[in-house]
XYZ file of C-alpha atoms in Angstrom:
736
model
C 11.800 28.594 -2.729
C 14.515 28.416 -0.252
C 13.814 26.349 2.723
C 16.263 27.865 5.080
C 14.116 28.401 8.369
C 12.021 26.099 10.374
C 8.533 26.053 8.962
C 5.688 27.925 10.355
C 2.015 27.203 10.111
C 1.105 26.974 6.519
C -1.877 25.675 4.312
C -0.651 21.887 4.635
C -1.398 22.323 8.787
C -5.321 22.309 7.638
C -5.036 18.754 7.145
C -8.347 18.124 5.386
C -6.829 16.255 2.427
C -2.753 15.811 3.425
C -2.699 13.172 6.182
C -6.293 11.819 5.051
C -6.520 8.100 3.654
C -6.928 8.278 0.033
C -6.875 5.587 -2.495
C -3.989 5.790 -5.199
C -5.354 7.927 -7.978
C -3.749 5.717 -10.429
C -4.929 2.532 -9.213
C -7.448 2.025 -11.602
C -5.047 2.015 -14.296
C -3.195 -0.345 -12.741
C -5.910 -2.638 -12.089
C -7.488 -2.402 -15.472
C -4.351 -2.873 -17.196
C -4.402 0.445 -18.794
C -1.182 1.838 -17.180
C 1.562 1.870 -19.766
C 4.922 0.230 -18.510
C 8.357 0.636 -20.410
C 7.744 -2.028 -22.582
C 4.114 -1.160 -23.399
C 4.582 1.990 -25.326
C 3.471 0.503 -28.533
C 1.889 3.975 -29.879
C 5.274 5.486 -30.408
C 5.926 3.986 -33.689
C 5.098 1.721 -36.453
C 6.627 -1.540 -36.825
C 8.588 -1.704 -33.371
C 11.855 -3.928 -33.718
C 13.054 -6.216 -30.804
C 16.329 -5.964 -28.920
C 17.837 -9.034 -27.040
C 20.965 -8.414 -24.927
C 23.658 -11.133 -25.084
C 25.940 -11.239 -21.499
C 29.459 -12.322 -21.074
C 29.982 -15.829 -20.711
C 32.900 -14.755 -18.145
C 33.312 -13.100 -15.181
C 36.755 -11.222 -15.604
C 39.028 -11.214 -18.712
C 38.668 -10.031 -22.355
C 36.921 -10.622 -25.343
C 39.401 -11.642 -28.333
C 36.972 -12.146 -31.038
C 33.232 -11.651 -31.788
C 31.870 -13.698 -34.650
C 28.453 -12.136 -35.787
C 28.060 -13.583 -39.141
C 25.888 -16.456 -38.667
C 23.639 -14.435 -36.244
C 23.123 -11.510 -39.212
C 22.076 -14.168 -41.704
C 19.341 -15.389 -39.015
C 15.868 -14.640 -39.878
C 14.410 -11.121 -38.979
C 17.614 -9.367 -37.861
C 17.677 -5.981 -38.467
C 21.352 -5.049 -36.645
C 23.843 -6.241 -34.461
C 25.969 -3.669 -31.940
C 29.086 -4.793 -30.047
C 31.604 -2.698 -28.844
C 33.416 -2.950 -32.241
C 30.857 -0.860 -34.191
C 28.893 0.998 -31.484
C 31.325 3.880 -31.569
C 32.777 5.997 -28.833
C 30.873 5.448 -25.813
C 31.233 7.367 -22.509
C 30.438 6.297 -18.824
C 27.804 7.794 -16.994
C 28.417 9.405 -13.631
C 26.263 6.516 -11.585
C 27.583 3.669 -13.437
C 30.754 1.911 -11.605
C 31.220 -0.038 -14.786
C 30.594 0.005 -18.483
C 27.196 -1.125 -19.775
C 28.363 -2.366 -23.002
C 31.715 -4.493 -22.438
C 34.613 -4.482 -24.734
C 37.215 -5.451 -24.971
C 37.652 -5.768 -21.426
C 34.993 -7.489 -19.144
C 34.362 -6.637 -15.515
C 31.743 -9.333 -14.334
C 29.652 -12.157 -15.389
C 26.714 -11.061 -17.945
C 28.149 -7.899 -18.376
C 26.298 -7.075 -21.829
C 28.940 -7.850 -25.395
C 26.108 -7.534 -27.755
C 22.601 -6.561 -28.766
C 20.508 -8.111 -31.163
C 17.810 -6.145 -33.201
C 15.184 -8.397 -34.882
C 11.637 -7.908 -36.074
C 10.536 -10.165 -33.084
C 11.446 -11.039 -30.203
C 12.063 -14.958 -30.703
C 14.239 -13.765 -33.721
C 16.323 -11.740 -31.938
C 16.507 -14.216 -29.372
C 17.589 -17.009 -31.528
C 20.181 -14.947 -33.205
C 21.761 -13.770 -30.144
C 22.545 -17.657 -29.432
C 24.370 -17.733 -32.574
C 27.079 -15.084 -31.846
C 30.462 -16.835 -31.150
C 32.122 -14.999 -28.523
C 35.906 -15.754 -27.842
C 37.384 -14.959 -24.305
C 40.753 -14.929 -22.506
C 39.795 -15.418 -18.902
C 41.565 -13.952 -16.530
C 42.093 -14.319 -12.438
C 38.925 -12.749 -10.587
C 38.336 -12.159 -6.764
C 35.095 -13.616 -5.916
C 34.978 -14.528 -2.387
C 34.645 -11.598 0.319
C 35.582 -13.935 3.144
C 39.119 -14.344 1.474
C 39.390 -10.986 0.603
C 38.373 -9.677 4.087
C 41.858 -9.339 5.595
C 43.433 -7.549 2.756
C 40.804 -4.881 2.536
C 41.461 -1.166 2.865
C 39.555 1.379 4.475
C 37.095 2.529 1.935
C 37.858 5.885 0.454
C 36.193 8.946 1.913
C 33.700 10.134 -0.976
C 33.067 13.382 1.067
C 29.426 12.148 2.218
C 29.942 9.565 4.452
C 32.989 9.157 6.530
C 34.770 5.658 6.149
C 35.463 5.494 9.875
C 34.742 7.778 13.311
C 36.144 7.503 16.603
C 34.897 9.302 19.681
C 36.758 8.593 23.247
C 38.985 5.816 24.154
C 36.776 2.588 22.543
C 39.886 -0.098 23.122
C 40.398 1.142 26.772
C 36.607 1.261 27.601
C 35.707 -2.068 25.835
C 38.899 -3.841 27.428
C 37.603 -2.302 30.956
C 33.819 -3.251 30.558
C 32.015 -5.084 33.004
C 30.022 -7.090 30.498
C 31.184 -7.434 26.960
C 29.935 -8.853 23.496
C 32.417 -9.467 20.331
C 30.891 -11.217 17.571
C 30.752 -11.379 13.800
C 27.704 -11.336 11.529
C 27.323 -11.742 7.897
C 24.568 -10.968 5.641
C 24.477 -12.288 1.936
C 24.360 -10.639 -1.650
C 20.770 -10.123 -2.245
C 18.779 -9.338 -5.368
C 16.210 -6.941 -6.528
C 13.217 -9.235 -7.792
C 10.741 -6.267 -8.694
C 8.137 -7.467 -10.569
C 8.683 -5.392 -13.914
C 11.901 -6.084 -15.334
C 14.670 -3.547 -16.269
C 13.177 -2.595 -19.818
C 12.993 0.260 -22.573
C 11.817 1.295 -25.550
C 14.060 3.905 -27.626
C 13.177 5.818 -30.853
C 15.360 8.520 -32.554
C 13.978 11.237 -34.697
C 16.882 12.853 -36.446
C 19.568 13.323 -33.677
C 17.200 13.352 -30.677
C 16.560 10.240 -28.679
C 13.622 9.254 -26.598
C 13.602 6.292 -24.138
C 10.809 5.150 -22.423
C 12.219 3.491 -19.817
C 11.589 1.825 -15.999
C 13.522 4.203 -13.756
C 13.539 5.938 -10.529
C 15.480 9.001 -11.073
C 14.698 10.459 -14.208
C 17.073 13.290 -14.288
C 20.167 11.348 -13.568
C 19.110 9.006 -16.283
C 18.467 11.405 -18.769
C 22.052 12.752 -17.931
C 23.992 9.412 -17.908
C 22.189 8.579 -21.262
C 23.462 11.541 -22.745
C 27.071 11.029 -21.412
C 27.228 7.169 -22.415
C 25.983 7.853 -25.579
C 28.057 11.370 -26.162
C 24.510 13.269 -26.956
C 23.749 16.394 -26.173
C 21.868 16.642 -23.015
C 19.151 18.582 -24.420
C 18.534 16.024 -27.239
C 17.754 13.285 -24.618
C 14.275 12.702 -23.055
C 13.258 9.845 -20.630
C 9.721 9.114 -19.778
C 8.970 6.734 -17.290
C 5.218 7.362 -16.033
C 4.758 3.886 -14.314
C 7.501 1.733 -12.589
C 6.438 -1.818 -11.752
C 9.184 -1.657 -8.610
C 12.476 -0.745 -8.329
C 13.786 -1.137 -4.647
C 17.106 0.870 -5.701
C 17.949 -1.387 -8.873
C 16.476 1.339 -10.852
C 18.006 4.333 -9.673
C 20.390 4.402 -12.430
C 20.337 3.629 -16.136
C 21.297 0.216 -16.900
C 22.187 -2.020 -20.249
C 18.520 -1.968 -21.205
C 18.387 1.751 -21.951
C 21.846 2.011 -23.734
C 21.457 -1.291 -25.676
C 17.784 -0.107 -26.807
C 19.104 3.157 -27.990
C 22.297 1.935 -29.855
C 20.155 -0.771 -31.261
C 17.404 1.631 -32.471
C 20.064 3.876 -33.959
C 21.654 0.816 -35.965
C 18.579 -0.556 -36.991
C 16.631 2.814 -37.822
C 13.736 1.366 -35.909
C 12.134 2.007 -32.263
C 13.422 -0.742 -30.426
C 12.505 -2.632 -27.232
C 14.412 -4.365 -25.079
C 13.882 -6.137 -21.622
C 16.645 -7.549 -19.554
C 15.996 -11.571 -18.722
C 15.609 -12.468 -15.097
C 18.979 -14.017 -15.225
C 20.580 -11.150 -16.612
C 18.652 -8.923 -13.772
C 20.686 -10.806 -11.303
C 24.170 -10.897 -12.935
C 24.037 -7.713 -15.094
C 22.463 -4.945 -12.877
C 23.119 -4.145 -9.386
C 22.651 -6.288 -6.061
C 23.008 -5.458 -2.536
C 26.464 -6.842 -1.718
C 27.327 -9.013 1.224
C 28.679 -8.004 4.714
C 30.977 -9.524 7.217
C 30.249 -7.316 10.377
C 32.110 -7.409 13.776
C 30.471 -5.798 16.888
C 31.801 -5.231 19.979
C 29.919 -3.838 22.973
C 30.663 -3.017 26.299
C 28.437 -2.301 29.247
C 28.459 -1.780 33.165
C 26.398 -3.877 35.201
C 23.287 -1.585 35.083
C 23.106 -2.150 31.768
C 24.492 1.151 30.178
C 26.571 0.922 27.151
C 30.078 2.273 27.703
C 31.906 0.990 24.577
C 30.106 0.613 20.867
C 32.306 -0.779 18.094
C 31.278 -2.033 14.588
C 33.266 -2.839 11.645
C 32.072 -3.628 8.430
C 33.742 -5.389 5.210
C 32.215 -5.515 1.740
C 33.086 -5.787 -1.779
C 32.226 -4.028 -4.892
C 34.101 -3.381 -8.330
C 36.714 -0.920 -8.599
C 35.932 2.634 -7.945
C 32.877 1.296 -5.940
C 31.475 2.224 -2.653
C 31.096 0.200 0.394
C 27.779 -1.315 1.803
C 27.248 1.525 4.776
C 26.420 -1.118 7.239
C 27.622 1.139 9.952
C 25.641 4.023 9.708
C 22.954 3.640 11.961
C 25.602 2.505 14.942
C 26.998 5.834 14.701
C 23.655 7.465 15.951
C 21.434 4.914 17.476
C 22.342 4.245 21.037
C 24.473 5.928 23.903
C 28.132 5.091 24.007
C 30.879 7.594 25.100
C 33.605 5.463 23.649
C 33.144 4.558 20.175
C 34.396 3.514 17.047
C 33.108 2.559 13.678
C 34.835 1.639 10.250
C 34.018 0.440 6.556
C 36.591 -1.629 4.487
C 36.092 -2.511 0.913
C 37.323 -5.258 -1.046
C 37.754 -5.235 -4.660
C 35.491 -8.055 -6.390
C 34.654 -9.091 -9.720
C 31.416 -9.934 -8.967
C 28.460 -7.743 -10.714
C 28.028 -4.255 -9.457
C 27.163 -3.388 -5.681
C 24.964 -0.781 -5.252
C 21.544 0.485 -3.893
C 18.943 -1.584 -2.489
C 16.367 -0.832 -0.246
C 17.629 1.029 2.839
C 21.320 0.451 1.835
C 23.576 0.526 4.850
C 21.050 0.511 7.664
C 19.094 -2.514 6.437
C 21.989 -4.881 6.492
C 23.466 -2.901 9.324
C 20.573 -3.270 11.586
C 20.339 -7.204 10.614
C 23.585 -7.414 12.686
C 23.448 -4.607 15.431
C 19.976 -5.825 16.762
C 20.835 -9.302 17.149
C 23.738 -8.134 18.982
C 21.774 -5.674 21.422
C 19.717 -8.863 22.136
C 22.874 -10.801 22.717
C 24.040 -8.273 25.210
C 20.697 -7.890 26.796
C 20.684 -11.626 27.539
C 24.374 -11.394 29.079
C 23.106 -8.463 31.265
C 19.832 -10.127 32.194
C 17.894 -7.517 30.884
C 14.407 -7.948 29.015
C 15.814 -6.540 24.994
C 13.247 -3.621 24.979
C 14.240 -2.260 28.642
C 17.959 -2.614 27.416
C 17.357 -0.798 24.213
C 15.341 2.209 26.183
C 17.918 2.300 28.806
C 20.264 3.232 26.160
C 18.445 5.864 24.065
C 19.840 9.321 23.565
C 18.668 12.407 22.455
C 21.419 13.757 21.024
C 24.016 12.578 18.320
C 26.055 10.115 20.762
C 29.202 11.299 18.349
C 28.555 14.847 18.613
C 26.406 15.460 21.990
C 25.877 19.040 21.040
C 23.787 18.367 17.990
C 20.116 16.933 19.575
C 18.035 15.138 17.103
C 15.048 17.367 15.615
C 12.627 14.794 16.793
C 13.179 11.266 18.306
C 10.477 8.881 19.581
C 12.374 5.611 19.565
C 11.500 5.026 23.175
C 7.899 5.705 22.422
C 7.798 3.394 19.706
C 9.369 0.546 21.769
C 6.630 1.229 24.465
C 3.710 1.624 22.519
C 4.504 -1.593 20.468
C 5.325 -3.505 23.657
C 1.967 -2.595 24.989
C 0.069 -3.453 21.899
C 1.812 -6.825 20.737
C 1.747 -8.501 24.285
C 5.664 -8.424 25.079
C 4.788 -8.774 28.444
C 3.749 -12.459 27.736
C 7.346 -12.829 26.344
C 9.328 -15.676 28.290
C 12.803 -14.611 28.779
C 13.871 -18.399 29.024
C 13.997 -19.789 25.226
C 11.989 -22.536 24.243
C 9.513 -22.417 26.924
C 6.164 -21.737 24.716
C 4.891 -24.508 22.631
C 1.652 -24.355 20.415
C 1.124 -28.180 19.184
C 4.099 -28.911 17.232
C 5.464 -25.504 16.891
C 7.992 -23.483 19.174
C 6.756 -20.038 19.700
C 9.096 -17.210 20.007
C 9.040 -13.333 20.127
C 11.386 -10.775 18.895
C 12.169 -7.168 18.578
C 14.617 -4.775 16.964
C 14.920 -1.297 16.545
C 14.157 0.795 13.097
C 15.930 3.372 11.886
C 16.590 5.392 8.900
C 18.112 8.858 8.435
C 15.940 11.679 6.969
C 17.323 12.764 3.887
C 15.932 15.762 1.465
C 16.984 16.429 -2.082
C 15.858 19.507 -4.224
C 12.740 19.185 -5.773
C 11.059 20.964 -8.467
C 7.029 21.077 -10.228
C 5.219 23.008 -12.535
C 1.588 23.856 -11.878
C -0.833 24.983 -13.975
C -4.496 26.351 -13.464
C -6.696 26.255 -16.367
C -10.120 28.097 -17.117
C -12.184 24.558 -15.903
C -10.521 25.032 -12.786
C -8.472 21.905 -12.751
C -5.098 22.288 -11.506
C -2.287 19.989 -13.405
C 1.092 19.267 -11.590
C 4.109 18.305 -13.769
C 7.443 17.132 -12.079
C 10.027 14.329 -13.264
C 9.147 12.654 -10.113
C 8.577 8.971 -10.218
C 5.727 6.452 -8.676
C 7.560 2.958 -8.222
C 4.137 1.889 -6.566
C 4.822 3.705 -3.445
C 1.783 6.569 -4.150
C 3.501 9.592 -5.474
C 0.856 10.469 -7.810
C -1.556 10.422 -4.716
C 0.759 12.476 -2.308
C 1.311 14.978 -4.881
C -2.264 15.373 -5.819
C -3.136 15.735 -2.135
C -0.360 18.363 -1.747
C -1.768 20.633 -4.445
C -5.497 19.973 -3.389
C -4.336 21.180 -0.104
C -2.826 24.077 -1.173
C -5.292 25.207 -3.531
C -8.452 24.166 -1.954
C -9.485 21.697 -4.181
C -10.864 18.046 -4.171
C -8.616 15.513 -5.368
C -11.035 14.913 -8.201
C -10.277 18.799 -9.666
C -6.235 17.846 -9.564
C -4.210 15.692 -12.484
C -0.720 14.689 -11.700
C 1.995 13.899 -14.711
C 4.905 12.235 -13.855
C 8.214 10.838 -14.844
C 9.155 12.967 -17.620
C 12.513 14.294 -18.513
C 10.976 17.511 -20.049
C 8.952 18.100 -16.740
C 11.068 20.225 -13.957
C 13.722 18.131 -12.239
C 12.563 16.538 -8.892
C 14.133 14.354 -6.114
C 12.849 10.847 -7.756
C 11.934 7.644 -5.872
C 15.141 6.832 -3.899
C 16.514 7.131 -0.346
C 13.450 7.619 1.714
C 13.401 11.212 0.322
C 11.197 11.119 -2.385
C 7.627 11.802 -0.738
C 8.854 14.454 1.361
C 11.035 16.292 -1.031
C 8.519 16.048 -4.012
C 5.908 17.373 -2.372
C 7.728 20.074 -1.017
C 8.274 20.848 -4.461
C 4.791 20.911 -5.318
C 4.186 22.761 -2.207
C 6.688 25.310 -3.507
C 5.111 25.803 -6.795
C 1.765 26.174 -5.235
C 2.922 28.888 -3.503
C 3.795 30.854 -6.465
C 0.296 30.085 -7.878
C -1.603 31.013 -4.963
C 0.252 34.322 -5.452
C -0.480 34.501 -9.141
C -4.260 33.765 -8.714
C -4.746 36.149 -5.979
C -2.995 38.793 -7.763
C -5.352 38.129 -10.851
C -8.024 38.578 -8.446
C -6.914 41.295 -6.829
C -6.565 40.050 -3.473
C -3.689 40.618 -1.003
C -2.132 37.377 -1.694
C -1.152 37.220 2.519
C -4.899 37.240 3.227
C -6.217 35.238 0.431
C -7.850 31.957 1.533
C -8.337 28.897 -0.668
C -10.841 26.702 0.316
C -13.517 24.527 -1.436
C -12.538 25.970 -4.881
C -12.788 29.461 -4.138
C -10.559 32.418 -3.032
C -11.493 34.573 0.099
C -10.231 37.660 1.440
C -12.337 39.690 3.935
C -15.639 39.989 2.633
C -14.984 38.886 -0.993
C -14.607 35.823 -2.571
C -14.216 34.685 -6.142
C -13.752 30.997 -7.988
C -10.540 29.904 -8.212
C -11.400 29.335 -11.936
C -12.358 32.954 -12.568
C -8.524 33.592 -12.194
C -7.862 31.907 -15.256
C -10.598 33.062 -17.122
C -8.235 34.745 -19.673
C -6.283 31.880 -20.154
C -4.048 29.235 -18.200
C -1.882 30.244 -15.354
C 1.468 28.458 -15.441
C 4.173 28.834 -12.968
C 7.075 26.561 -11.574
C 9.337 26.604 -8.487
C 12.026 24.328 -6.729
C 12.404 23.661 -3.063
C 16.026 24.599 -2.304
C 17.150 22.868 0.772
C 19.615 25.034 3.175
C 21.947 22.407 4.316
C 23.064 24.680 7.155
C 19.603 24.657 8.713
C 20.008 20.994 9.396
C 23.362 21.306 10.845
C 22.444 21.877 14.312
C 20.231 18.844 14.354
C 20.386 15.393 13.480
C 17.080 14.381 11.255
C 16.238 10.986 11.266
C 13.161 8.723 11.408
C 12.564 5.854 14.227
C 10.710 2.667 14.646
C 10.100 -0.386 16.564
C 9.492 -4.157 15.033
C 7.753 -6.682 16.997
C 7.534 -10.167 15.648
C 6.144 -13.565 16.657
C 7.579 -16.656 15.086
C 6.921 -20.662 15.293
C 9.308 -23.141 14.501
C 8.522 -26.534 13.964
C 10.221 -28.654 16.506
C 10.962 -31.580 14.424
C 11.960 -29.896 11.224
C 13.094 -26.435 12.265
C 10.706 -24.848 9.531
C 10.096 -21.285 10.468
C 6.829 -19.467 10.140
C 6.222 -15.880 10.860
C 2.653 -15.644 12.646
C 2.292 -12.027 13.259
C 4.477 -8.495 12.777
C 4.037 -5.199 14.373
C 5.682 -1.934 13.156
C 5.656 1.241 15.103
C 6.899 4.214 13.027
C 7.715 7.886 13.739
C 8.515 9.608 10.678
C 7.192 13.019 11.005
C 3.762 14.051 9.152
C 2.191 11.022 7.643
C 0.751 12.428 4.061
C -1.262 9.719 3.594
C -1.795 7.090 6.100
C -3.216 4.498 3.383
C -0.182 4.562 0.935
C 2.212 4.707 3.757
C 0.917 1.715 5.599
C 1.303 -0.135 2.301
C 4.997 0.753 1.677
C 5.820 -0.465 5.469
C 3.927 -3.707 5.058
C 5.563 -3.938 1.942
C 9.213 -3.377 3.426
C 7.959 -5.888 6.334
C 7.372 -8.403 3.959
C 11.177 -8.010 2.091
C 12.473 -8.165 5.708
C 10.882 -11.747 6.007
C 12.742 -12.358 3.016
C 16.054 -10.944 3.864
C 15.617 -13.254 7.166
C 14.773 -16.110 6.193
C 15.410 -16.762 2.332
C 17.129 -14.512 0.289
C 20.687 -15.251 -0.778
C 22.453 -14.969 -3.822
C 24.972 -17.875 -4.053
C 28.053 -16.964 -5.456
C 30.144 -19.680 -7.800
C 33.459 -18.791 -6.246
C 34.890 -20.422 -9.020
C 33.579 -19.078 -12.243
C 32.211 -15.600 -10.461
C 28.363 -15.558 -10.946
C 25.292 -15.520 -8.859
C 23.817 -19.292 -9.548
C 20.467 -18.846 -8.486
C 19.654 -15.907 -10.995
C 15.946 -16.498 -11.443
C 12.725 -16.366 -9.344
C 12.917 -20.521 -9.465
C 16.055 -20.318 -7.612
C 15.977 -17.176 -5.892
C 13.417 -17.165 -3.495
C 11.257 -14.324 -2.136
C 7.834 -14.258 0.110
C 5.003 -15.050 -1.487
C 1.278 -14.564 0.421
C 1.637 -17.754 2.225
C 4.675 -16.664 3.916
C 3.172 -13.389 5.220
C 0.910 -13.479 8.365
C -1.162 -10.545 9.898
C 0.739 -7.282 9.770
C 0.020 -4.423 11.854
C 1.439 -0.720 11.096
C 0.894 2.019 13.740
C 2.135 5.894 12.935
C 2.971 8.440 15.914
C 1.541 11.480 15.640
C 4.682 13.569 14.938
C 5.542 16.645 12.725
C 9.214 18.048 12.112
C 9.378 21.647 11.014
C 13.012 21.574 10.203
C 12.681 18.586 7.538
C 10.503 20.542 5.090
C 7.289 22.792 4.443
C 5.486 19.596 4.623
C 7.067 18.911 8.099
C 7.285 14.855 6.786
C 9.711 12.556 6.437
C 9.521 8.948 5.004
C 8.865 5.655 5.720
C 9.409 3.358 2.771
C 12.911 2.167 3.926
C 12.460 2.376 7.625
C 9.721 -0.305 7.513
C 12.629 -2.545 6.251
C 15.276 -1.534 8.659
C 15.284 -3.963 11.915
C 12.720 -6.483 10.476
C 15.099 -9.293 9.957
C 16.799 -9.159 13.135
C 13.660 -9.134 14.915
C 12.488 -12.577 13.127
C 16.167 -13.812 13.798
C 15.735 -12.846 17.794
C 12.333 -14.194 17.612
C 13.849 -17.668 16.154
C 16.049 -17.380 19.436
C 13.508 -16.882 21.789
C 11.613 -19.957 20.542
C 14.333 -22.464 19.955
C 17.628 -21.222 22.023
C 19.543 -21.266 18.787
C 21.583 -18.303 17.969
C 21.979 -17.832 14.426
C 24.340 -14.975 13.133
C 24.587 -15.919 9.452
C 21.626 -15.067 7.252
C 19.337 -16.181 6.113
C 17.967 -18.121 9.176
C 17.384 -21.698 7.439
C 16.515 -24.727 8.999
C 19.679 -26.683 8.675
C 21.261 -23.743 10.564
C 18.753 -24.471 13.540
C 18.316 -28.451 13.213
C 21.837 -29.360 15.360
C 20.603 -27.125 18.321
C 16.960 -27.790 18.459
C 15.705 -28.260 21.992
C 14.814 -31.586 22.774
C 11.131 -31.773 23.579
C 8.973 -34.583 24.105
């Protein structure tokens, strides 16, 4: 099905199942421990062996020798694979560097060997007996040091590295009120509960990998390319993923090493990366340095907007697109943005929840607060005053939907924003200085072609098959809701099967495109099924109504199951999004984050006291699972604001705090009352579902709202994340 015209009225608009809060249909499996994750598929083979990955001990250089003799003599060892005996390997489209090093080493903890043994302990012990000799090279590990020489990022055809409209330099020079500040965000690590893990099994020349992966089709393709196997002989299975946040968008070393180990040992092999290897071996959110310049007239109208960002990555990597939101969020006839990319020999920088907008808004939304302060305007009023209903870089392009002002106004009323004191440090609750902060939330709406197969059985049960994944976000449930709405069934009569590359290719979980795109694919397949059912029953498909498990047309009706009495009906289809449809309008999602913090007057300890997110993101398919996504994102924003930072050893090129003991993330005690409000909205230009996404929108802007609240509480402006107490102590107000 091509989506090339604005969506009209369709069965989803009934909203009898879609749009209603439903518990996650797979929840009982997770809460009872019966949902199998990648490392737990022990049923697939007898005597599964264990793999253990050995990471490089240097960050840059070359392997000169690998001595595996002692390791091979260790108890239980079945095989050891290094670049010397792995055979010729390719490189997947989604990987910046090789997943098995040798002889060159690109970064610290890049895999150099995998040991396969009868037990995990034996594999781990043998791996420590491998002796690797290196010739270390000079590496670049310091973004600040590389900043001045960093060139403009290359144009990859999707996001231009720089934009310019009007005369920014001239307008900024003439502006009555100006801001020119630099902000930094640190390297950050994914800290999902389930580690990167895979179980590989060869059956002849066919490979099956049970893995923890967000994008099955991408993963299967990259496994085939890396191992130089025909794509049709690779199958990836990932029915449950214990968190991803972008770190599992692409195949990582665990899948490739498990496959290599399984081939060498002639056994099924399971392998999970250790926490230290997850930090240094897989991807992370790269650090940024961001310079923001804003000019405005005395009335608070922005006349000049400039945003430059520096980030680093491996050669052939991409920049952190921290200027993306600035191109679209506020007015300003004269504007410029630029992304510069330094070559760093740190582990690969890549997608982490809301790449680009998340770190970009961490800077932009502090700058907006600082500008409001200089203008003597309330921060909410300043943002509303500079709203735009058209793309500020191309005013001929309106937004398909834009309720940012409504988000601010409704949020301000619900949060009690009128009680905020403009002068910092004026509100005290016992030993706590109390402050309020706000920030805009913004994330572009992205869609991806997505397919599904639907089956109507003789029992009247509809089964949906798609390689879409569920990373804890509720994919099973919203897909079931879509099929139930389309076929006029209760959720109990729909079965959903996900995460298998033998199913039709879906959008996968990433980029905030998963929910809207995958359900649109199910919608397309169900349209075909409705037509097939109507034809079987002798109804005109245009007149047929599907409700309460029955099909009605005119004065006739029949049970849905009647159509399949002679055998199962199977159809499949793919929703294909026409890019021309979106060219005339900018499609984005919007929100506003409000935060209250307390800062201890003596120690500068920060406590988030309450949070509110107001979101406008198209039709909300399931308010319950959507709320869960947003509060999870808000929690992640607390980590980004107050504690998360990978500490770089700039001598040896690795992340020092590479485990959950040293890399701090929020826990239950850190999280206060959280409230989420979804504004009524449908966007017929987005998809037949008229939906968008919220999972990444819920993070964007949170950290800045917290930083702004800290400033309102203390008067101390911190421009370098995370906002930790040592950055506040010297500037804390004197309070008796």
